[in-house]
Short mmCIF file of C-alpha atoms in Angstrom, two decimals:
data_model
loop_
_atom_site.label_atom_id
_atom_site.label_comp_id
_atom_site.label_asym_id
_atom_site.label_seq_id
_atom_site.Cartn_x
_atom_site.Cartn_y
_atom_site.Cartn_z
CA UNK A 110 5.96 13.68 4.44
CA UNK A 111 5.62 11.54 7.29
CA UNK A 112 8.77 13.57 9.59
CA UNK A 113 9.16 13.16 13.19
CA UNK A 114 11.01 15.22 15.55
CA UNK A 115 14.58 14.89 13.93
CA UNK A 116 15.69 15.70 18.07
CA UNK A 117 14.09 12.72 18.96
CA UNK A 118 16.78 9.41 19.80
CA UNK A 119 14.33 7.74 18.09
CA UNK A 120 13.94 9.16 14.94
CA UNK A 121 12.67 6.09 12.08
CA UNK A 122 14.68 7.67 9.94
CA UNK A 123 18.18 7.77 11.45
CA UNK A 124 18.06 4.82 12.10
CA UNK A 125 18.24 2.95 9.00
CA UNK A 126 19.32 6.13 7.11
CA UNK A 127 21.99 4.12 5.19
CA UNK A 128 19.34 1.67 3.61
CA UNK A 129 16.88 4.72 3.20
CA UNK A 130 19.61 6.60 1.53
CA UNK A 131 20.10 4.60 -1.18
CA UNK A 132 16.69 3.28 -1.83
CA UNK A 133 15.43 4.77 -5.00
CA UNK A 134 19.47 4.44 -6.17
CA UNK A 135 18.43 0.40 -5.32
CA UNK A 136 15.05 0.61 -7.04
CA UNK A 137 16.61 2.27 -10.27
CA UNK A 138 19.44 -0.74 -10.41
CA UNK A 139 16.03 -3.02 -10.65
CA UNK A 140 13.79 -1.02 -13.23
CA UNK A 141 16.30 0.00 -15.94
CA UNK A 142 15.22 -0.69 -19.43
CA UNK A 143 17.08 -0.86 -22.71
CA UNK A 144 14.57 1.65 -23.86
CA UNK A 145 15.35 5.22 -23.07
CA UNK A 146 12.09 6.48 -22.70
CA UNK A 147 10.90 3.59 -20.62
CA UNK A 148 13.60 3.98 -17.73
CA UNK A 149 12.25 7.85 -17.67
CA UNK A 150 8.83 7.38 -16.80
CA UNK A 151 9.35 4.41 -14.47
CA UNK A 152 11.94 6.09 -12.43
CA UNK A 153 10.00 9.69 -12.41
CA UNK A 154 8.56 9.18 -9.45
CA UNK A 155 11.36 8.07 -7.49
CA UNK A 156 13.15 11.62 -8.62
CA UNK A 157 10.78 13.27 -6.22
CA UNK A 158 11.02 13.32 -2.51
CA UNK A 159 8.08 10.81 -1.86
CA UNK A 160 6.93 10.05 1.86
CA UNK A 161 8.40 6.20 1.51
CA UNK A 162 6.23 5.25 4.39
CA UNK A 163 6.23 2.00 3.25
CA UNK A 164 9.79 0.84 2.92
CA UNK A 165 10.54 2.71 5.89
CA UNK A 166 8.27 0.27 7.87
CA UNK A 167 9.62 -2.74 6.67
CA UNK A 168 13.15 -1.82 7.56
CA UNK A 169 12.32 -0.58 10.93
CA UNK A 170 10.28 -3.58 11.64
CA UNK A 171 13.16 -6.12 10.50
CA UNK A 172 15.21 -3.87 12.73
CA UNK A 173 13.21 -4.50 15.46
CA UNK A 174 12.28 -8.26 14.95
CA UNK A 175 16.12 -8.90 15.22
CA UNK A 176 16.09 -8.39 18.50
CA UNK A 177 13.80 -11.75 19.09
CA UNK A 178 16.21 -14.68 20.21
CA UNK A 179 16.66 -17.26 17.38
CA UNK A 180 15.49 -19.86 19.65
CA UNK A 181 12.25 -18.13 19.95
CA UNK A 182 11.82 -17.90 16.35
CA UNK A 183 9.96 -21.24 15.21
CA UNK A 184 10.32 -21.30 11.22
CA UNK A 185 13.81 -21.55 10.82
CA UNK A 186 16.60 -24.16 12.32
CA UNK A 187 18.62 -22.45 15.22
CA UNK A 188 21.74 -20.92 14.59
CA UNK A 189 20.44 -20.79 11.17
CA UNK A 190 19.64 -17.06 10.30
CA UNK A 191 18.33 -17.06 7.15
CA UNK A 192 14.96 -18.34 5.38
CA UNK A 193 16.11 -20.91 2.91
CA UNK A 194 17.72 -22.88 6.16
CA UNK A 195 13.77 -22.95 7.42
CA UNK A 196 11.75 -26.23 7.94
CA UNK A 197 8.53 -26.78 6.51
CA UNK A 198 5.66 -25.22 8.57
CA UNK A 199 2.09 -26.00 7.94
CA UNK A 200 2.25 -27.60 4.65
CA UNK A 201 4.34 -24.54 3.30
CA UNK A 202 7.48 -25.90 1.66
CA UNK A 203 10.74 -24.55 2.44
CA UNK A 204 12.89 -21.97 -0.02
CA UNK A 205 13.58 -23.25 -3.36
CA UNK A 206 17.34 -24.82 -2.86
CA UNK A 207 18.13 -23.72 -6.10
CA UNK A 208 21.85 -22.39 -6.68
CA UNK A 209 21.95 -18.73 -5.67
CA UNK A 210 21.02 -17.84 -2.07
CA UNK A 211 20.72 -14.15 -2.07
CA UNK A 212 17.84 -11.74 -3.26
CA UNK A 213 20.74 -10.35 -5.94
CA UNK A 214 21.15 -13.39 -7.88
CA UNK A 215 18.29 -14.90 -10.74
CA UNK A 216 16.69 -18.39 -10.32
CA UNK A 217 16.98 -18.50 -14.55
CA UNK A 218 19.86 -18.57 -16.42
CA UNK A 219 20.51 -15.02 -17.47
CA UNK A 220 20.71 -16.08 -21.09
CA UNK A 221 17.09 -16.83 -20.69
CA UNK A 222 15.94 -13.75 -18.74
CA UNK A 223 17.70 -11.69 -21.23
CA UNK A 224 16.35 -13.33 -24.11
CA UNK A 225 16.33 -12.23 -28.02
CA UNK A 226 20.23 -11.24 -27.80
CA UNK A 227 22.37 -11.71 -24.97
CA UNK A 228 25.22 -10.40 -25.87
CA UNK A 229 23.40 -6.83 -25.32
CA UNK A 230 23.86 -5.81 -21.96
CA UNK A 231 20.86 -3.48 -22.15
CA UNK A 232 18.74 -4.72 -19.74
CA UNK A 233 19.28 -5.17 -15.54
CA UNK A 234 18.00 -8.60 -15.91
CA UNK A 235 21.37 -9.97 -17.70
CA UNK A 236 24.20 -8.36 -15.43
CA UNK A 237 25.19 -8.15 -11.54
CA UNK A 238 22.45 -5.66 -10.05
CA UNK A 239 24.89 -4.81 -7.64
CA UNK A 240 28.08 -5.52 -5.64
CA UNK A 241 26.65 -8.19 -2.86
CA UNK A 242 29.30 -7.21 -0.29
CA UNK A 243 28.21 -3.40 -0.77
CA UNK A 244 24.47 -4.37 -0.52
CA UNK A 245 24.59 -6.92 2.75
CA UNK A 246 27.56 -4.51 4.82
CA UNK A 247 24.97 -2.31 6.45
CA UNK A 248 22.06 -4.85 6.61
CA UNK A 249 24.85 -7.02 9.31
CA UNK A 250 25.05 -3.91 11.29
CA UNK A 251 21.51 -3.03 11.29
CA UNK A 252 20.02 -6.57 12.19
CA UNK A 253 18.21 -6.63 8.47
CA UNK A 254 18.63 -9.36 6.35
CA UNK A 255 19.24 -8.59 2.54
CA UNK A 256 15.83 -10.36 1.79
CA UNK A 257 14.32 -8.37 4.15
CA UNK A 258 15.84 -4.54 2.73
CA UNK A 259 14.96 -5.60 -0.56
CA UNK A 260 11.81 -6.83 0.31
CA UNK A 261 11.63 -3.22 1.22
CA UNK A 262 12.04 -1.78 -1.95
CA UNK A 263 9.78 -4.38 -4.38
CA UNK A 264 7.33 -2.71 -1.97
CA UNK A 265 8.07 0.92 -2.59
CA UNK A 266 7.75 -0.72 -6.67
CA UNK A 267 4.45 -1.63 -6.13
CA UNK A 268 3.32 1.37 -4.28
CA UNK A 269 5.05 3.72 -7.24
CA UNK A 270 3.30 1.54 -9.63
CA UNK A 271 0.20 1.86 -8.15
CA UNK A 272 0.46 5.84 -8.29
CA UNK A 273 1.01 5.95 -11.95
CA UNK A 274 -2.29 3.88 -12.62
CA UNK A 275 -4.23 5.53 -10.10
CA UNK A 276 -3.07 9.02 -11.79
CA UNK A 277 -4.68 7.91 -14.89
CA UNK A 278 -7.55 6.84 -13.55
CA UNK A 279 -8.57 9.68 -11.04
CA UNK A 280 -7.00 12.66 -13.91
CA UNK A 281 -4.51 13.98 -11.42
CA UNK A 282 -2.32 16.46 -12.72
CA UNK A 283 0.36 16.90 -10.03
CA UNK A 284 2.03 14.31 -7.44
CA UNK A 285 4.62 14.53 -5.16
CA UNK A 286 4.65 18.67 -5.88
CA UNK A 287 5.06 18.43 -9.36
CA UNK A 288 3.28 17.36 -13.10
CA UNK A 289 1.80 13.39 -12.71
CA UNK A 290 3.41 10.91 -14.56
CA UNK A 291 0.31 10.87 -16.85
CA UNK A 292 0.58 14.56 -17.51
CA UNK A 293 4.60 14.89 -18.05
CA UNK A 294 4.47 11.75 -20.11
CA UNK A 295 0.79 10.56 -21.69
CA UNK A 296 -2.21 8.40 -20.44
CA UNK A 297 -0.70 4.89 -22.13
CA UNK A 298 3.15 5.95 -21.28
CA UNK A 299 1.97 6.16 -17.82
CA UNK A 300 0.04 3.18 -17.60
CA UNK A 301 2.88 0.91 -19.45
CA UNK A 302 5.30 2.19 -17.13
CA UNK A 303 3.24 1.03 -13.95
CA UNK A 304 2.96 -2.32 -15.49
CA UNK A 305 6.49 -2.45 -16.24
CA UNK A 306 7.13 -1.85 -12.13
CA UNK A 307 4.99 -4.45 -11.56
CA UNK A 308 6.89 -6.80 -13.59
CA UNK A 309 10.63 -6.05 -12.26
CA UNK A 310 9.12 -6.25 -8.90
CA UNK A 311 7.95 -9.78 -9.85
CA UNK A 312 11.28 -10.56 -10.62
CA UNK A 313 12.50 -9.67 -7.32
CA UNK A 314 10.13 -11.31 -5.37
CA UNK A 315 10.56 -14.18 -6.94
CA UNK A 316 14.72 -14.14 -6.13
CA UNK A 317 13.21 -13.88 -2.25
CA UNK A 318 12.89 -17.44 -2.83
CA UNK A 319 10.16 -17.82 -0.34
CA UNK A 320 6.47 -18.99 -1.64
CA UNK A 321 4.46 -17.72 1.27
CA UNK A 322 6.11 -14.19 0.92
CA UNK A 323 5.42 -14.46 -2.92
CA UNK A 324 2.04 -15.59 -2.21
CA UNK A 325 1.48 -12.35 0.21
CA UNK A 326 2.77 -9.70 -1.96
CA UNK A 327 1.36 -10.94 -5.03
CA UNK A 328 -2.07 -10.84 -3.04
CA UNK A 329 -1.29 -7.21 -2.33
CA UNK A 330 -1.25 -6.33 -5.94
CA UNK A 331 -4.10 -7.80 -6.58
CA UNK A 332 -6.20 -6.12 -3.65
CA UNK A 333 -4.64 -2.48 -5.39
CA UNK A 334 -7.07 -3.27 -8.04
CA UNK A 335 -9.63 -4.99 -6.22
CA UNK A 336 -10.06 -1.76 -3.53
CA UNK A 337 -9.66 0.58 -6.69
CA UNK A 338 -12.95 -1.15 -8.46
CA UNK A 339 -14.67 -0.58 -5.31
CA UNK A 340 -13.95 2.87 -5.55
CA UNK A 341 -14.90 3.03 -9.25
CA UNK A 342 -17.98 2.34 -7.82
CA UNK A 343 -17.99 3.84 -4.16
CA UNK A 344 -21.50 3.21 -3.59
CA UNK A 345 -22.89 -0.60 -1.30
CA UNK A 346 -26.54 -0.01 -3.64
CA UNK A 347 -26.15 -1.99 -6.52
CA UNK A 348 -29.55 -2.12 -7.78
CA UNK A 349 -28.23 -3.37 -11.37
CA UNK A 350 -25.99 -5.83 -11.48
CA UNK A 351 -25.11 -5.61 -15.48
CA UNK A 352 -24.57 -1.83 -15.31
CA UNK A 353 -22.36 0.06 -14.76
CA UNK A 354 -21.26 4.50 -14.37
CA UNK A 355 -18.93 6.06 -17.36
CA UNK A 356 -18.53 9.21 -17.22
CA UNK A 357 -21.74 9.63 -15.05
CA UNK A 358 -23.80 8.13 -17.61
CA UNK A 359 -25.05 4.26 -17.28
CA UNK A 360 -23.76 1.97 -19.40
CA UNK A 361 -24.47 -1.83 -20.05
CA UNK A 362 -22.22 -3.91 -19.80
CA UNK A 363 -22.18 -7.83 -21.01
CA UNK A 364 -24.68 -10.09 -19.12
CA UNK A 365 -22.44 -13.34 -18.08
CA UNK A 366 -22.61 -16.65 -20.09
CA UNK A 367 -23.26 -18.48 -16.72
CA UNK A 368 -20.27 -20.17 -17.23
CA UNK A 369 -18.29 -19.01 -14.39
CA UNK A 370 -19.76 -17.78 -10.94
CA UNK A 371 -19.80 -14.12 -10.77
CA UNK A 372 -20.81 -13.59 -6.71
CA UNK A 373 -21.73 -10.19 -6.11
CA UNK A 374 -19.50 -8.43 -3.52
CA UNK A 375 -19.95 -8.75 0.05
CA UNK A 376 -20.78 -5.35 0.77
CA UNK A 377 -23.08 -4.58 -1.68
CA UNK A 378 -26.92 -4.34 -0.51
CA UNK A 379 -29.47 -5.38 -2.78
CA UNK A 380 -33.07 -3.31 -2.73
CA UNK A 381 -35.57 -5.65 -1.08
CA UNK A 382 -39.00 -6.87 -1.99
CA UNK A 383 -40.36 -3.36 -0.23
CA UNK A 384 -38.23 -1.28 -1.70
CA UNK A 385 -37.32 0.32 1.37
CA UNK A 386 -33.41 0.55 2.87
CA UNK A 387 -33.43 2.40 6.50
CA UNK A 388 -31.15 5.22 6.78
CA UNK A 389 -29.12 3.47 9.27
CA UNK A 390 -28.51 -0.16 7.59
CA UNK A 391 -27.72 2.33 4.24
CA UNK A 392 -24.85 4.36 6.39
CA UNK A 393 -23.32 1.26 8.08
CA UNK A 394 -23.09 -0.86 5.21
CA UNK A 395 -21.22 2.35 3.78
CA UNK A 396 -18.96 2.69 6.62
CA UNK A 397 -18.21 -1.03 5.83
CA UNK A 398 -17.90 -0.41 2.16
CA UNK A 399 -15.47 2.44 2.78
CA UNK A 400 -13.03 0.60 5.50
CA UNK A 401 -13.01 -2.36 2.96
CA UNK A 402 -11.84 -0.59 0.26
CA UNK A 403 -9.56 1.03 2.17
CA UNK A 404 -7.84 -1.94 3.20
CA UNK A 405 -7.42 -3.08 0.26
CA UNK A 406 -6.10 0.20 -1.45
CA UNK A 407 -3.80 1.24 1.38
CA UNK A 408 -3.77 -1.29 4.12
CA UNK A 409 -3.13 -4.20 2.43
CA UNK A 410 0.06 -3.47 0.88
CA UNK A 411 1.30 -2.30 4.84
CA UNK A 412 0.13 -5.02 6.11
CA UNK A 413 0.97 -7.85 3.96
CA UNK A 414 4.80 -6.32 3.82
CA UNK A 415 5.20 -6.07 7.32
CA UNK A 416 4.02 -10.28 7.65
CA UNK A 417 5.94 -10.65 5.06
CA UNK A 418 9.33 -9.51 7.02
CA UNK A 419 8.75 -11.02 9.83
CA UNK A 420 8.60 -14.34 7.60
CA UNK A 421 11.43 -14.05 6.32
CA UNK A 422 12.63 -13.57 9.84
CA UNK A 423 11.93 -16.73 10.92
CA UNK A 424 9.10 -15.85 13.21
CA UNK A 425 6.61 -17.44 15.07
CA UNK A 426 3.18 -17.17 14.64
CA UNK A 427 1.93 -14.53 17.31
CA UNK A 428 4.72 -12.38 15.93
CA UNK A 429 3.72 -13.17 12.62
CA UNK A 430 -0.36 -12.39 12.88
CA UNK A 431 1.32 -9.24 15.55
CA UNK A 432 3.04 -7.95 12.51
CA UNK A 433 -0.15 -8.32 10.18
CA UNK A 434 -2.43 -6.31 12.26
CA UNK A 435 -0.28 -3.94 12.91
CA UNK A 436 0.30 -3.12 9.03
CA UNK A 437 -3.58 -3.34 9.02
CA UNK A 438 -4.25 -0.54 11.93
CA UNK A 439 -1.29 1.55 10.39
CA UNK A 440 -2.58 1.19 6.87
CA UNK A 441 -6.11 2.30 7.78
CA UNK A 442 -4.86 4.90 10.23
CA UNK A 443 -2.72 6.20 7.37
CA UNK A 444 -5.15 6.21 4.43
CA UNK A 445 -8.25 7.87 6.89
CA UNK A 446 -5.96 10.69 7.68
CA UNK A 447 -5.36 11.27 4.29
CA UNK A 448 -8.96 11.80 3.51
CA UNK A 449 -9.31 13.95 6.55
CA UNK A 450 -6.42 15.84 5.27
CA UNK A 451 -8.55 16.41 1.66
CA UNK A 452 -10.90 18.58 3.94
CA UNK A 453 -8.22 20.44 5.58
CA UNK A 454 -5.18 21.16 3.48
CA UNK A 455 -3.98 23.50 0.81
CA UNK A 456 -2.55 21.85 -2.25
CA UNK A 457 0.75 23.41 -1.61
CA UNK A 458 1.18 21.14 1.33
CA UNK A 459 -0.26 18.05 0.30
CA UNK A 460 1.62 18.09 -3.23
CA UNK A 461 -1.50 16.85 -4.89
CA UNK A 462 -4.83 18.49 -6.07
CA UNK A 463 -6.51 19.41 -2.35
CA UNK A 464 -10.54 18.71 -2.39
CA UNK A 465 -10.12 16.21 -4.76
CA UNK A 466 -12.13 13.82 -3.33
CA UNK A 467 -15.21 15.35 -3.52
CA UNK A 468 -14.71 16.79 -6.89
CA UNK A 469 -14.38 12.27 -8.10
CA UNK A 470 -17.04 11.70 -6.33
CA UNK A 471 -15.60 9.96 -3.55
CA UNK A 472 -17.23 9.70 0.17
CA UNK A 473 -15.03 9.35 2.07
CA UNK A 474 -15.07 9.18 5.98
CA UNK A 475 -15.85 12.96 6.66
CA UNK A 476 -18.61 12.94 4.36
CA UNK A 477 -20.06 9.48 5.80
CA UNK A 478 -19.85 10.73 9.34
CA UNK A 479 -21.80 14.01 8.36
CA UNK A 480 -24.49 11.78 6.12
CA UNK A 481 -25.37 9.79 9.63
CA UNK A 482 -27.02 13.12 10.66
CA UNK A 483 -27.56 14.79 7.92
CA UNK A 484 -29.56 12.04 5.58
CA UNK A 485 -29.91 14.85 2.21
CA UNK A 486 -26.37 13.92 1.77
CA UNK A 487 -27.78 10.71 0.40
CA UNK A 488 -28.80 11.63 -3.23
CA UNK A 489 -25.45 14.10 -3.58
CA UNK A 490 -23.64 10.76 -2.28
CA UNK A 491 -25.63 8.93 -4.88
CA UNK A 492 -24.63 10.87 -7.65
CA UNK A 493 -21.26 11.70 -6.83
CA UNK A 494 -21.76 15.05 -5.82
CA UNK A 495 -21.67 15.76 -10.05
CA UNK A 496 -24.28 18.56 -9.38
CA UNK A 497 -23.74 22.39 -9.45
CA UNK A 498 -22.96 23.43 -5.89
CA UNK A 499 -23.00 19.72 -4.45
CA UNK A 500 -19.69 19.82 -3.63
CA UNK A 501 -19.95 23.31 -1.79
CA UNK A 502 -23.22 21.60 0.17
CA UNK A 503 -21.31 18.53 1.21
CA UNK A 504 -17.91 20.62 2.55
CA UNK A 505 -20.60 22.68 4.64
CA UNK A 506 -22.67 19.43 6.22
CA UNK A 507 -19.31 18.06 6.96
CA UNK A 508 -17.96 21.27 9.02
CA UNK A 509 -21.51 21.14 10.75
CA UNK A 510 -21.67 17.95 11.80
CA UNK A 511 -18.06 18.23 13.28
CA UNK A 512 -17.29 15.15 10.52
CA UNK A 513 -13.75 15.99 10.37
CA UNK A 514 -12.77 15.64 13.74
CA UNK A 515 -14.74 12.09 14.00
CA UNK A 516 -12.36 11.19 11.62
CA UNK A 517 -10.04 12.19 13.47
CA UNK A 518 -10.76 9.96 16.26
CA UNK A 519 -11.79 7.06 14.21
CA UNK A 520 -7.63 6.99 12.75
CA UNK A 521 -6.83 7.80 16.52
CA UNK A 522 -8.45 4.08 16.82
CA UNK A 523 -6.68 2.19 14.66
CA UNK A 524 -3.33 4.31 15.80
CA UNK A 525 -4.25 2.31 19.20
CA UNK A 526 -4.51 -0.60 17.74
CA UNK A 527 -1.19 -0.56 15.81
CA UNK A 528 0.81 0.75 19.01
CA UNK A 529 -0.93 -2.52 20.89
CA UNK A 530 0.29 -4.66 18.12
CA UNK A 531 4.07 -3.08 18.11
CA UNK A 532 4.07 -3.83 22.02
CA UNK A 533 4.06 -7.37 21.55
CA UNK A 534 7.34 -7.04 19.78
CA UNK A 535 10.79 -7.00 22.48
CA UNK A 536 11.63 -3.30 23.67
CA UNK A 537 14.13 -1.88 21.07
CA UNK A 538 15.08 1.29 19.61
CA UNK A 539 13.62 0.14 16.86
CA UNK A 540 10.35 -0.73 18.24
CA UNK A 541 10.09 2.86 19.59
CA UNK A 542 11.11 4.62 16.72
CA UNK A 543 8.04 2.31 15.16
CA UNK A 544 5.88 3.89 17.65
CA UNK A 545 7.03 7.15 16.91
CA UNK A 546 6.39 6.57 13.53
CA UNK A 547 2.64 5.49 13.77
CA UNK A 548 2.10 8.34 16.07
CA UNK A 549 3.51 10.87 13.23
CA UNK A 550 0.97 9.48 11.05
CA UNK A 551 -1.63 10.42 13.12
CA UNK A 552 -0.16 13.85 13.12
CA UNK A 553 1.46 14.39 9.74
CA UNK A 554 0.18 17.08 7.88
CA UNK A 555 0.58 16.13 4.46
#
């Protein structure tokens, strides 16, 4: 877990410990199902103490983005603080005026969300999610608007979501220091439950009642599954376009009818006339590859969440495109320290499978930084290290070539980057516990 020095005045989580406290309590009001077995595997992962990285940033960064006068903030009317009061900027129309102001109350009649029988108060959707003047004390002390804390949790949903899919996929057997949701529960229970998150967070995001927010975080989901086909694939040659790897066997897939354009991706390279790709364009254009899908599996979900916030805030747009690349920086520093972490932690700590990366197949930045100098990584790369003693090769390349600690300094980068990005925001506690933050997750240990 992310954990700075509790000492510190600063500490991130002190200072929104009241919304933090009662987070997953918040996320369980929104994911209950009339079906037993359905409320236990989506809430099973917010049982377990989970790093809640993301949540934490939102609510530290609407903290912090209270502090900007209202009569610098140029999307809303001043002495209006709250989104649906905001004029239309650029084209994007202004909240739906639709009867029910606040993140707690549906845009549909409840009759209708409920649906087959309404007189069954079995599902969240047809009752009171919670007492409004419980949910919006703190938020008045703290600076953060409801919209804002709950935009905080749909994106701890999404996250959670995420995990249960990517569980399936990558045949993890332990998270957050016990069984994965895929083990305790099956493959398709797993699966159904992530969709399920998906789904209540929908709801939610739609009761933010803001399109360009909606428009954000619904992009975020979408890049989840975009950056985990690119790692389905984790290779920039694509030298056949209508196959594809299952189980590390080819298999063909369906040529298309033509009817639609199917671009290939931006990073892939395609073999030339000569047949020949130097070492050096193949490593960059994997570097590229990597950071691209990392965005969009990590970074993107950071990033997007923290624009989305200071949206709702009213913002202008420096502190808007500010808050972006921040997530961005953070997201990336975040997910390369994980993977530098794969090298260098015990399972124990991490609460996952340690080494895994290598054992999917994955090459990641430690292994790219020791393939620059080391160029018979290539065909273990190309094969996803699915060779007897390929993985025990690529660990030792990787400690000779120093590739750890260049990853190292690559996340230090983008930790840089981030604390350049939070500086543009007015001097708060906030804003420093935010920079305390990003340092920890340079230094975190699992």
């Amino acid at each position: 877990m992310v954990q700075p020095n509790q000492s510190n005045k600063y500490d991130p989580f002190s200072l929104v410990s009241a919304e933090m406290g009662v987070l997953a309590k918040n996320i369980a009001s929104l994911i209950g199902s009339g079906h037993p077995t359905l409320n236990r595997v989506s809430s099973y992962y917010f049982e377990a103490e989970g790093k809640n990285v993301r949540p934490l940033i939102v609510l530290l960064l609407s903290k912090a983005l209270s502090n900007i006068p209202e009569s610098e903030r140029t999307r809303i009317i001043i002495d209006q603080y709250d989104v649906n009061d905001q004029e239309e900027f650029k084209g994007t129309p202004k909240a739906f005026s639709f009867a029910g102001q606040s993140p707690l109350d549906s845009i549909s009649p409840l009759r209708v969300l409920h649906g087959i029988n309404p007189s069954i108060v079995l599902n969240p959707l047809s009752k009171p999610m919670m007492d409004k003047k419980i949910y919006e004390k703190v938020d008045v002390k703290n600076g953060i608007l409801p919209k804002q804390r709950r935009l905080s949790e749909i994106t701890e949903m999404i996250h959670t979501a995420s995990l249960l899919h990517d569980d399936v996929v990558d045949f993890s057997d332990s998270r957050r220091g016990r069984d994965s949701g895929n083990i305790a529960f099956t493959n398709k229970m797993a699966v159904l439950a992530g969709d399920f998150l998906l789904g209540r967070a929908s709801v939610s995001l739609g009761r933010l009642r803001n399109s360009e927010v909606v428009e954000l975080m619904s992009t975020a989901i979408a890049n989840l599954v975009e950056g985990e086909f690119m790692q389905l694939k984790n290779t920039v040659i694509q030298p056949d376009l209508n196959q594809i790897e299952n189980d590390n066997e080819l298999k063909s897939i369906p040529e298309p009818t033509g009817k639609l354009s199917t671009q290939i991706h931006e990073y892939s390279i395609s073999t030339p006339t000569s047949g020949v790709i130097t070492h050096s364009e193949n490593v960059n254009a994997a570097f590229q590859y990597y950071l691209h899908k990392t965005y969009l599996k990590t970074a993107s979900l950071i990033s997007k969440s923290s624009r989305s916030a200071a949206i709702l805030a009213g913002c202008n747009e420096d502190i808007i495109e500010n808050c972006y690349q921040f997530g961005r920086n953070l997201g990336l520093c975040f997910q390369i320290v994980d993977d530098m972490l794969d090298y260098t932690m015990t399972a124990e700590l991490l609460g996952k499978p340690a080494g895994a990366d290598l054992k999917l197949g994955l090459a990641t930045a430690p292994v790219l930084f020791a393939w620059e100098t080391k160029p018979e990584l290539g065909p273990l790369i190309a094969r996803k290290f699915s060779e007897k003693n390929d993985v025990e090769l690529a660990n030792r390349l990787v400690e000779e070539t120093n590739g750890v600690e260049r990853t190292r300094k690559l996340a230090e980068s983008y930790c840089t980057e981030a604390l350049k990005n939070l500086r543009q925001l007015p001097e708060s506690d906030a804003r420093s516990a935010l920079e305390l933050l990003t340092n920890s997750v340079l230094t975190r240990n699992k």
